[in-house]
PDB file of C-alpha atoms in Angstrom:
ATOM      1  CA  MET A   1      13.550  -0.768  -7.252  1.00  0.00           C
ATOM      2  CA  GLU A   2      14.019   2.561  -6.341  1.00  0.00           C
ATOM      3  CA  HIS A   3      14.206   3.579  -2.365  1.00  0.00           C
ATOM      4  CA  ILE A   4      13.071   6.834  -1.800  1.00  0.00           C
ATOM      5  CA  ASN A   5      14.139   8.221   2.147  1.00  0.00           C
ATOM      6  CA  ASP A   6      11.227  10.939   2.052  1.00  0.00           C
ATOM      7  CA  PRO A   7      12.402  12.889   5.558  1.00  0.00           C
ATOM      8  CA  ARG A   8       8.573  14.017   6.094  1.00  0.00           C
ATOM      9  CA  LEU A   9       7.303  10.554   6.779  1.00  0.00           C
ATOM     10  CA  THR A  10       7.670   9.245  10.870  1.00  0.00           C
ATOM     11  CA  MET A  11       6.229   5.883  11.484  1.00  0.00           C
ATOM     12  CA  LEU A  12       2.595   5.945  11.684  1.00  0.00           C
ATOM     13  CA  ASN A  13       0.992   5.488  15.370  1.00  0.00           C
ATOM     14  CA  TYR A  14      -0.117   1.972  15.191  1.00  0.00           C
ATOM     15  CA  PRO A  15      -2.862   0.440  16.052  1.00  0.00           C
ATOM     16  CA  ILE A  16      -4.037   3.285  13.053  1.00  0.00           C
ATOM     17  CA  GLY A  17      -7.776   3.869  13.469  1.00  0.00           C
ATOM     18  CA  GLU A  18      -7.221   4.576  17.071  1.00  0.00           C
ATOM     19  CA  ASN A  19      -4.549   6.622  16.536  1.00  0.00           C
ATOM     20  CA  LEU A  20      -6.120   8.588  13.204  1.00  0.00           C
ATOM     21  CA  SER A  21      -5.783  12.109  14.326  1.00  0.00           C
ATOM     22  CA  LYS A  22      -1.797  11.633  15.248  1.00  0.00           C
ATOM     23  CA  ASN A  23      -1.807  10.042  11.552  1.00  0.00           C
ATOM     24  CA  LEU A  24      -3.225  11.831   9.045  1.00  0.00           C
ATOM     25  CA  GLU A  25      -0.420  13.917   8.697  1.00  0.00           C
ATOM     26  CA  GLY A  26       1.774  10.395   7.839  1.00  0.00           C
ATOM     27  CA  ILE A  27      -1.009   9.252   5.977  1.00  0.00           C
ATOM     28  CA  GLY A  28      -1.030  12.522   3.507  1.00  0.00           C
ATOM     29  CA  ILE A  29       2.374  12.845   3.136  1.00  0.00           C
ATOM     30  CA  MET A  30       2.492   9.226   1.717  1.00  0.00           C
ATOM     31  CA  SER A  31      -0.453  11.044  -0.526  1.00  0.00           C
ATOM     32  CA  GLU A  32       1.652  13.626  -1.811  1.00  0.00           C
ATOM     33  CA  ILE A  33       4.095  11.160  -2.303  1.00  0.00           C
ATOM     34  CA  ILE A  34       1.957   8.931  -4.641  1.00  0.00           C
ATOM     35  CA  GLN A  35       0.582  11.816  -6.882  1.00  0.00           C
ATOM     36  CA  ASP A  36       4.206  12.864  -7.084  1.00  0.00           C
ATOM     37  CA  GLN A  37       5.341   9.254  -8.834  1.00  0.00           C
ATOM     38  CA  TYR A  38       2.191   8.260 -10.450  1.00  0.00           C
ATOM     39  CA  GLN A  39       0.489  11.375 -11.417  1.00  0.00           C
ATOM     40  CA  GLY A  40      -2.352  10.793 -14.615  1.00  0.00           C
ATOM     41  CA  THR A  41      -2.151   6.825 -14.396  1.00  0.00           C
ATOM     42  CA  GLY A  42      -4.821   4.606 -12.857  1.00  0.00           C
ATOM     43  CA  LEU A  43      -3.697   3.425  -9.229  1.00  0.00           C
ATOM     44  CA  ASN A  44      -5.129  -0.228  -8.053  1.00  0.00           C
ATOM     45  CA  ILE A  45      -4.138   0.533  -4.036  1.00  0.00           C
ATOM     46  CA  TRP A  46      -3.515  -3.461  -2.313  1.00  0.00           C
ATOM     47  CA  CYS A  47      -4.127  -3.780   1.482  1.00  0.00           C
ATOM     48  CA  ARG A  48      -4.718  -6.096   3.592  1.00  0.00           C
ATOM     49  CA  GLY A  49      -6.341  -5.722   8.132  1.00  0.00           C
ATOM     50  CA  SER A  50      -7.968  -2.589   9.067  1.00  0.00           C
ATOM     51  CA  SER A  51      -4.327  -0.450   8.984  1.00  0.00           C
ATOM     52  CA  GLY A  52      -4.075  -0.769   5.412  1.00  0.00           C
ATOM     53  CA  SER A  53      -7.459  -0.498   4.995  1.00  0.00           C
ATOM     54  CA  ILE A  54      -7.399   3.138   5.842  1.00  0.00           C
ATOM     55  CA  ILE A  55      -4.320   4.156   4.737  1.00  0.00           C
ATOM     56  CA  ALA A  56      -5.623   2.819   1.284  1.00  0.00           C
ATOM     57  CA  ALA A  57      -9.115   4.740   1.546  1.00  0.00           C
ATOM     58  CA  ILE A  58      -7.283   7.950   2.709  1.00  0.00           C
ATOM     59  CA  ILE A  59      -4.868   7.920  -0.503  1.00  0.00           C
ATOM     60  CA  ALA A  60      -7.189   6.683  -2.699  1.00  0.00           C
ATOM     61  CA  LYS A  61      -9.699   9.771  -1.999  1.00  0.00           C
ATOM     62  CA  ASP A  62      -6.637  12.308  -1.736  1.00  0.00           C
ATOM     63  CA  TYR A  63      -5.889  10.598  -5.030  1.00  0.00           C
ATOM     64  CA  ILE A  64      -9.358  10.732  -6.550  1.00  0.00           C
ATOM     65  CA  ASP A  65      -9.465  14.500  -5.282  1.00  0.00           C
ATOM     66  CA  LYS A  66      -7.326  15.221  -7.559  1.00  0.00           C
ATOM     67  CA  GLY A  67      -8.385  14.284 -10.328  1.00  0.00           C
ATOM     68  CA  GLY A  68      -6.426  10.192 -10.297  1.00  0.00           C
ATOM     69  CA  LEU A  69      -8.565   7.060 -10.852  1.00  0.00           C
ATOM     70  CA  ALA A  70      -8.468   4.735  -7.809  1.00  0.00           C
ATOM     71  CA  LYS A  71      -9.475   1.511  -6.838  1.00  0.00           C
ATOM     72  CA  ILE A  72      -8.881  -0.074  -3.235  1.00  0.00           C
ATOM     73  CA  CYS A  73      -8.157  -3.915  -3.702  1.00  0.00           C
ATOM     74  CA  HIS A  74      -8.722  -5.551  -0.396  1.00  0.00           C
ATOM     75  CA  VAL A  75      -6.435  -8.588   0.540  1.00  0.00           C
ATOM     76  CA  LYS A  76      -8.224 -10.486   3.498  1.00  0.00           C
ATOM     77  CA  LYS A  77      -6.720 -12.327   6.265  1.00  0.00           C
ATOM     78  CA  ASP A  78      -6.905 -16.111   6.657  1.00  0.00           C
ATOM     79  CA  ARG A  79     -10.398 -16.707   7.965  1.00  0.00           C
ATOM     80  CA  GLU A  80     -12.094 -13.537   7.509  1.00  0.00           C
ATOM     81  CA  TYR A  81     -15.541 -14.151   5.414  1.00  0.00           C
ATOM     82  CA  SER A  82     -16.640 -10.641   5.410  1.00  0.00           C
ATOM     83  CA  HIS A  83     -18.603  -9.844   2.615  1.00  0.00           C
ATOM     84  CA  SER A  84     -17.141 -10.642  -0.920  1.00  0.00           C
ATOM     85  CA  ASP A  85     -14.295 -12.962  -1.553  1.00  0.00           C
ATOM     86  CA  SER A  86     -13.193 -11.273  -5.015  1.00  0.00           C
ATOM     87  CA  ILE A  87     -10.815  -8.380  -5.735  1.00  0.00           C
ATOM     88  CA  CYS A  88     -11.738  -6.011  -7.946  1.00  0.00           C
ATOM     89  CA  TYR A  89      -8.795  -4.225  -9.846  1.00  0.00           C
ATOM     90  CA  GLU A  90      -7.770  -2.706 -13.221  1.00  0.00           C
ATOM     91  CA  LYS A  91      -5.080  -4.735 -15.148  1.00  0.00           C
ATOM     92  CA  ASP A  92      -4.367  -1.558 -16.945  1.00  0.00           C
ATOM     93  CA  PHE A  93      -3.523   0.259 -13.051  1.00  0.00           C
ATOM     94  CA  ILE A  94      -0.455   0.714 -11.827  1.00  0.00           C
ATOM     95  CA  ASN A  95      -0.427  -1.816  -8.328  1.00  0.00           C
ATOM     96  CA  ILE A  96       0.722  -0.638  -5.234  1.00  0.00           C
ATOM     97  CA  ILE A  97       0.982  -1.675  -1.764  1.00  0.00           C
ATOM     98  CA  VAL A  98       0.505   0.486   1.227  1.00  0.00           C
ATOM     99  CA  ASP A  99       0.534  -0.610   5.129  1.00  0.00           C
ATOM    100  CA  ASP A 100       1.308   1.251   8.133  1.00  0.00           C
ATOM    101  CA  PHE A 101       5.223  -0.325   7.940  1.00  0.00           C
ATOM    102  CA  VAL A 102       6.796  -4.029   7.802  1.00  0.00           C
ATOM    103  CA  CYS A 103       8.109  -5.845  10.713  1.00  0.00           C
ATOM    104  CA  SER A 104       7.891  -9.347   9.830  1.00  0.00           C
ATOM    105  CA  GLY A 105       7.219  -8.974   5.886  1.00  0.00           C
ATOM    106  CA  GLU A 106       4.134 -11.390   6.351  1.00  0.00           C
ATOM    107  CA  THR A 107       1.854  -8.632   5.370  1.00  0.00           C
ATOM    108  CA  ILE A 108       3.634  -7.668   2.521  1.00  0.00           C
ATOM    109  CA  ARG A 109       3.979 -11.200   1.025  1.00  0.00           C
ATOM    110  CA  ALA A 110       0.418 -12.540   1.628  1.00  0.00           C
ATOM    111  CA  ILE A 111      -0.612  -9.234  -0.258  1.00  0.00           C
ATOM    112  CA  TYR A 112       1.833  -9.751  -3.034  1.00  0.00           C
ATOM    113  CA  SER A 113       1.057 -13.278  -3.603  1.00  0.00           C
ATOM    114  CA  VAL A 114      -2.699 -12.506  -3.980  1.00  0.00           C
ATOM    115  CA  GLN A 115      -1.788  -9.437  -6.147  1.00  0.00           C
ATOM    116  CA  GLN A 116      -0.151 -12.111  -8.405  1.00  0.00           C
ATOM    117  CA  ASN A 117      -2.648 -14.523  -8.279  1.00  0.00           C
ATOM    118  CA  THR A 118      -5.183 -12.367  -8.879  1.00  0.00           C
ATOM    119  CA  THR A 119      -3.669 -10.344 -11.523  1.00  0.00           C
ATOM    120  CA  LYS A 120      -1.891 -13.266 -13.187  1.00  0.00           C
ATOM    121  CA  ASN A 121       1.639 -11.827 -12.458  1.00  0.00           C
ATOM    122  CA  ARG A 122       1.275  -8.212 -13.546  1.00  0.00           C
ATOM    123  CA  LYS A 123       3.586  -6.330 -11.611  1.00  0.00           C
ATOM    124  CA  VAL A 124       3.983  -4.534  -8.235  1.00  0.00           C
ATOM    125  CA  ASP A 125       5.331  -0.782  -8.961  1.00  0.00           C
ATOM    126  CA  SER A 126       5.580   0.647  -5.137  1.00  0.00           C
ATOM    127  CA  ILE A 127       5.436  -1.118  -1.569  1.00  0.00           C
ATOM    128  CA  ILE A 128       4.455   2.268   0.440  1.00  0.00           C
ATOM    129  CA  VAL A 129       5.184   2.104   3.892  1.00  0.00           C
ATOM    130  CA  THR A 130       5.992   4.374   7.015  1.00  0.00           C
ATOM    131  CA  GLY A 131       9.263   2.408   8.172  1.00  0.00           C
ATOM    132  CA  THR A 132      10.552  -0.713   8.185  1.00  0.00           C
ATOM    133  CA  TYR A 133      11.856  -3.128  11.102  1.00  0.00           C
ATOM    134  CA  GLU A 134      14.825  -5.885  11.402  1.00  0.00           C
ATOM    135  CA  GLY A 135      15.861  -5.032   8.071  1.00  0.00           C
ATOM    136  CA  ARG A 136      13.355  -6.192   5.793  1.00  0.00           C
ATOM    137  CA  ASP A 137      14.252  -5.633   1.908  1.00  0.00           C
ATOM    138  CA  PHE A 138      11.742  -6.110  -0.689  1.00  0.00           C
ATOM    139  CA  ARG A 139      14.184  -4.475  -3.539  1.00  0.00           C
ATOM    140  CA  ASP A 140      14.619  -7.711  -5.797  1.00  0.00           C
ATOM    141  CA  LYS A 141      10.759  -7.579  -6.645  1.00  0.00           C
ATOM    142  CA  ILE A 142       9.842  -4.595  -6.592  1.00  0.00           C
ATOM    143  CA  ARG A 143      10.923  -1.051  -8.457  1.00  0.00           C
ATOM    144  CA  LEU A 144      10.083   1.434  -5.335  1.00  0.00           C
ATOM    145  CA  LEU A 145       9.616   1.714  -1.839  1.00  0.00           C
ATOM    146  CA  ILE A 146       9.321   4.328  -0.213  1.00  0.00           C
ATOM    147  CA  SER A 147       9.534   4.456   3.169  1.00  0.00           C
ATOM    148  CA  GLN A 148      10.964   6.557   6.406  1.00  0.00           C
TER     149      GLN A 148
END
């Protein structure tokens, strides 16, 4: 997996929604990177939790506004029962995972596990975060990690 260090990216402020105005620039940079990497392909944008969902929605909107196709594939947390349990995805789309940062790796592992079970082991093309803590490295499973 390729690791792209983009000097424009800085760690997003947590929680994402509470600090949205501060985070819009960073999420916009994530969108630009995705547009550069995947322009012309459809995207399944995999996320979990409120922060991941906010990031995914902004990225999807930017991508769609530029003529792309995108679906948000929201992975529920344990004991989260709101709305539908099914995840809609397009089998011919690129699969990316988005989140604010990687700390323990639990969110990324949970998303990856559900993505693999849901899509019958279709590959994840990218994990896109603004930074990592504790040196987490997912390069053995994923083609592209975009981070600070």
